Amino acid sequence: MRDKKLVASIRDAIISAGLKDGMTISFHHHMRNGDYVLNMVMDEIAAMGFKDLTLNATALFDIHMPLIDHIKNGVVTTLMTNYMSAGLGKQICAGVMENPVQFRTHGTRPDDIIHGRTPIDIAFVAAPQSDDMGNCTGKYGKSACGSFGYAIVDAQYAKKTVVITDELVEYPMVGFTVPEVYVDYVVVVDAIGDPNGIVSGTTRITRDPVGLVMAQTAAKVVEHSGLLVDGFSFQTGAGGATLAGAKYLKDIMLAKGIKGSYVMGGITKYLVEMLQAGCFKTILDGQTFDLDSIDSLRNDPRHQEVSLYHYAGPNAPSCIVNSLDTIFAGATEVDVDFNVNVHTDSNGIIMGGSGGHSDICAGAKMAVIITPMFRNRLPMIRDRVTTITTPGKDIDVLVTQGGVAVNPKNVELKARLQAAGLPIVDIHELQAKAERMTGKPQPIRHGDKVVAEVIYRDGSIIDRIYNTL
Amino acid sequence: MRDKKLVASIRDAIISAGLKDGMTISFHHHMRNGDYVLNMVMDEIAAMGFKDLTLNATALFDIHMPLIDHIKNGVVTTLMTNYMSAGLGKQICAGVMENPVQFRTHGTRPDDIIHGRTPIDIAFVAAPQSDDMGNCTGKYGKSACGSFGYAIVDAQYAKKTVVITDELVEYPMVGFTVPEVYVDYVVVVDAIGDPNGIVSGTTRITRDPVGLVMAQTAAKVVEHSGLLVDGFSFQTGAGGATLAGAKYLKDIMLAKGIKGSYVMGGITKYLVEMLQAGCFKTILDGQTFDLDSIDSLRNDPRHQEVSLYHYAGPNAPSCIVNSLDTIFAGATEVDVDFNVNVHTDSNGIIMGGSGGHSDICAGAKMAVIITPMFRNRLPMIRDRVTTITTPGKDIDVLVTQGGVAVNPKNVELKARLQAAGLPIVDIHELQAKAERMTGKPQPIRHGDKVVAEVIYRDGSIIDRIYNTL
């Protein structure tokens, strides 16, 4: 006999799933800054009078600003996330929460859920398409987001899972990602998000000349690293300069006839083009950024959807990042020990988070950070980063417009790049060069209240973020 | 840094996975009667001197006859399986084991594993294609078996998983079913099975005139049941008469323009042809029986691979069998209370097992059993089946060459079928009719030692099988 999972409202789902004060609820961020679901659910939970919840989200954006009220009112008293945008970050840094925010990485979060360190009582899954039993996916629907990499683990390991969808299809859906066996309730709403905020119609590479110079240099670093051979694997993010780096790398790979193995990242059309051009045999996709990439995920079997645990779980028997040859990533600051900050700006205010930064840098044979020497008259190479996101031991090369610094541990790599004529400089020289143009930055003053803890891949607290004064 | 999972031999994998006396190991039967893996592993385990193991297999075939020696020698002291072929069954019924064999259903087995009632220490997965991190599938490779429905749960929930493959491909494999995060060790062997035993080049519908009559009648039962409307869902097995029933059903669906939702079963080319003809929008495939169907699974996104937990887990939040409209299944015996036996022959000797029989009959709105009135001069309709596999409460219609018996609980259905001119008879009349041709069968004499327990979907022991005298 058919089970009944459809409930009439989010409130009914909350009641059915048995929410109680003190429980942990989870959200994923495939809807990004277009997400309506977290706010809808939290508003309902607050209206129902629940208190003292732990909210475990894969990432939080400024569309989630109403969360600040739920924090102030004691509805949410613990916050776990891998990323937080600047509007929320400013409030957290102002000290609105009693407990410090727990920042994890994209790999550590599912790992901690799966191994029982941060169990989830109720997962709320924003599903662009679902049937009435909860077979669901992000690949189809008016709010399509592409890969469902974050949602897979939450749905599977939460004690109860509620699917919230704005496109109900006839059972059984074709092309499901999460099977019904992990879903307890299904709610249909008018809209789970704003399509314009979920994916971009087009992703763009930078047109900034400094960015293009750095991108070209980064591609040359890979070219001469000794890693660019058949079977090469690569990840890049969706930032303008790193994407431009991928574009230059594509040209080199095509010119040399290199057949790579896989490419990962937030997936954009530039990476899809590399697949289609034969630079890689497969895309492993935990998060899809634009419409062309969603189309590729739907139609090209070489474009494979993966969970974030598969992507980067540090205690999984193996994970994809551990097989990476090289990655391009950005930084808000780097220091002379090659530590990287992507959590806070130079005033110490939260405006990001690791996401997969620490995961890919730890896993890859060569981690390349692309960042300008200065931004807005502030030098980006510091004596010490304001916040350590990724430790210097995991960073191999820093590319700036003023030269390339190689981590001193990489003696052979440095020699290779020097022999290839790349502009190798000591990181202290880069720092001095930047400071000649910007002056020595003032030390940041902050309060003594810990507003956030940065949890590294091994579970240790690698740094703390303090309140602003 | 890359993890290392490749080990040199099955022996090394057994050592690495930490096998100890008394542990539970598991196998799946996608290699069917062509399987080499279970014997290779068990021979090694026996040679290493392990004792007192529980062996949990999805099904056992006569290729696994060497298991009898491992039972006699005390290597295996508990056996769990959903199906056992006649050669092994005869030995079990002769009393070679101290503990009774535990028969489960295809749905109950993964359910018990997932919910911790029958935990697995080490799962051995026979993988037709794998990479060196254990991303693996049954869809490709020289020993391709198609769907990996049974292997998915074992790999995911076992404490340790060993993948044994005869086709290692470059990392990361394209089209994996089981992701590397569930795999601890990978062993490469020359052959995991005999392709001729794994799948058949062609599946054949019966040419037996009695089978064809029954098949045609069964299709008419569906036609007039009231269930054959758009959205119709269906499962059939791969037996000759049930397949012929599917063929007749296809003709009816095409003639009436019925657009069904999904079809399940051991998947054969007949079901693939129904998909391609537009009779169904999708195939849900836990087990693939022939080369045409493997081809469809590889290339047609409407042909979806599902785990056996998804298929039929009785304690899952929902499972596919619960959405079924109708099913065709066979029987070795039926009794006047509509109980069905597919475990033992009429001499009480084990020669099968539920597989998914109990699951689909419990889930479907209408379960149709197709069986001749007699085989080899033995009547198939008994006062009481020798072994209850599926209780009569879950059976709706019995189709024989001598007429159609409807379970008395189905008053409305019986009226519909009668009105449609189907040859409806009381089951006692069918029994009498058969016995007029065969005589009343002798009661079976058996010993008082329980050699097997039949565990129903709710965990209760629905019947016991005794030793032969």
mmCIF file of C-alpha atoms in Angstrom, chain A residues 7 9-10 12-14 16-17 26 37 41 122-127 155 158 160-165 182-187:
data_model
loop_
_atom_site.group_PDB
_atom_site.id
_atom_site.type_symbol
_atom_site.label_atom_id
_atom_site.label_comp_id
_atom_site.label_asym_id
_atom_site.label_seq_id
_atom_site.Cartn_x
_atom_site.Cartn_y
_atom_site.Cartn_z
ATOM 1 C CA VAL A 7 1.840 17.179 4.053
ATOM 2 C CA SER A 9 2.387 22.920 4.912
ATOM 3 C CA ILE A 10 5.849 23.486 6.301
ATOM 4 C CA ASP A 12 2.690 20.306 9.301
ATOM 5 C CA ALA A 13 6.056 18.906 8.232
ATOM 6 C CA ILE A 14 7.731 20.393 11.313
ATOM 7 C CA SER A 16 5.207 15.486 11.764
ATOM 8 C CA ALA A 17 8.985 15.341 11.913
ATOM 9 C CA SER A 26 20.029 21.351 8.576
ATOM 10 C CA VAL A 37 13.507 27.740 1.999
ATOM 11 C CA VAL A 41 11.213 27.181 7.593
ATOM 12 C CA ILE A 122 15.694 17.107 10.770
ATOM 13 C CA ALA A 123 17.096 17.985 7.347
ATOM 14 C CA PHE A 124 15.162 20.391 5.163
ATOM 15 C CA VAL A 125 15.922 19.743 1.519
ATOM 16 C CA ALA A 126 15.031 22.401 -1.056
ATOM 17 C CA ALA A 127 14.250 20.256 -4.095
ATOM 18 C CA ALA A 155 18.920 13.577 3.372
ATOM 19 C CA ALA A 158 19.303 12.996 9.126
ATOM 20 C CA LYS A 160 14.059 12.806 9.512
ATOM 21 C CA THR A 161 14.148 14.464 6.117
ATOM 22 C CA VAL A 162 11.621 16.964 4.804
ATOM 23 C CA VAL A 163 11.661 17.702 1.079
ATOM 24 C CA ILE A 164 10.320 21.118 0.136
ATOM 25 C CA THR A 165 9.657 21.461 -3.578
ATOM 26 C CA TYR A 182 15.773 8.877 2.764
ATOM 27 C CA VAL A 183 12.715 11.126 2.716
ATOM 28 C CA ASP A 184 9.965 11.233 5.353
ATOM 29 C CA TYR A 185 7.782 14.167 4.303
ATOM 30 C CA VAL A 186 7.176 16.200 1.166
ATOM 31 C CA VAL A 187 5.793 19.749 1.112
#
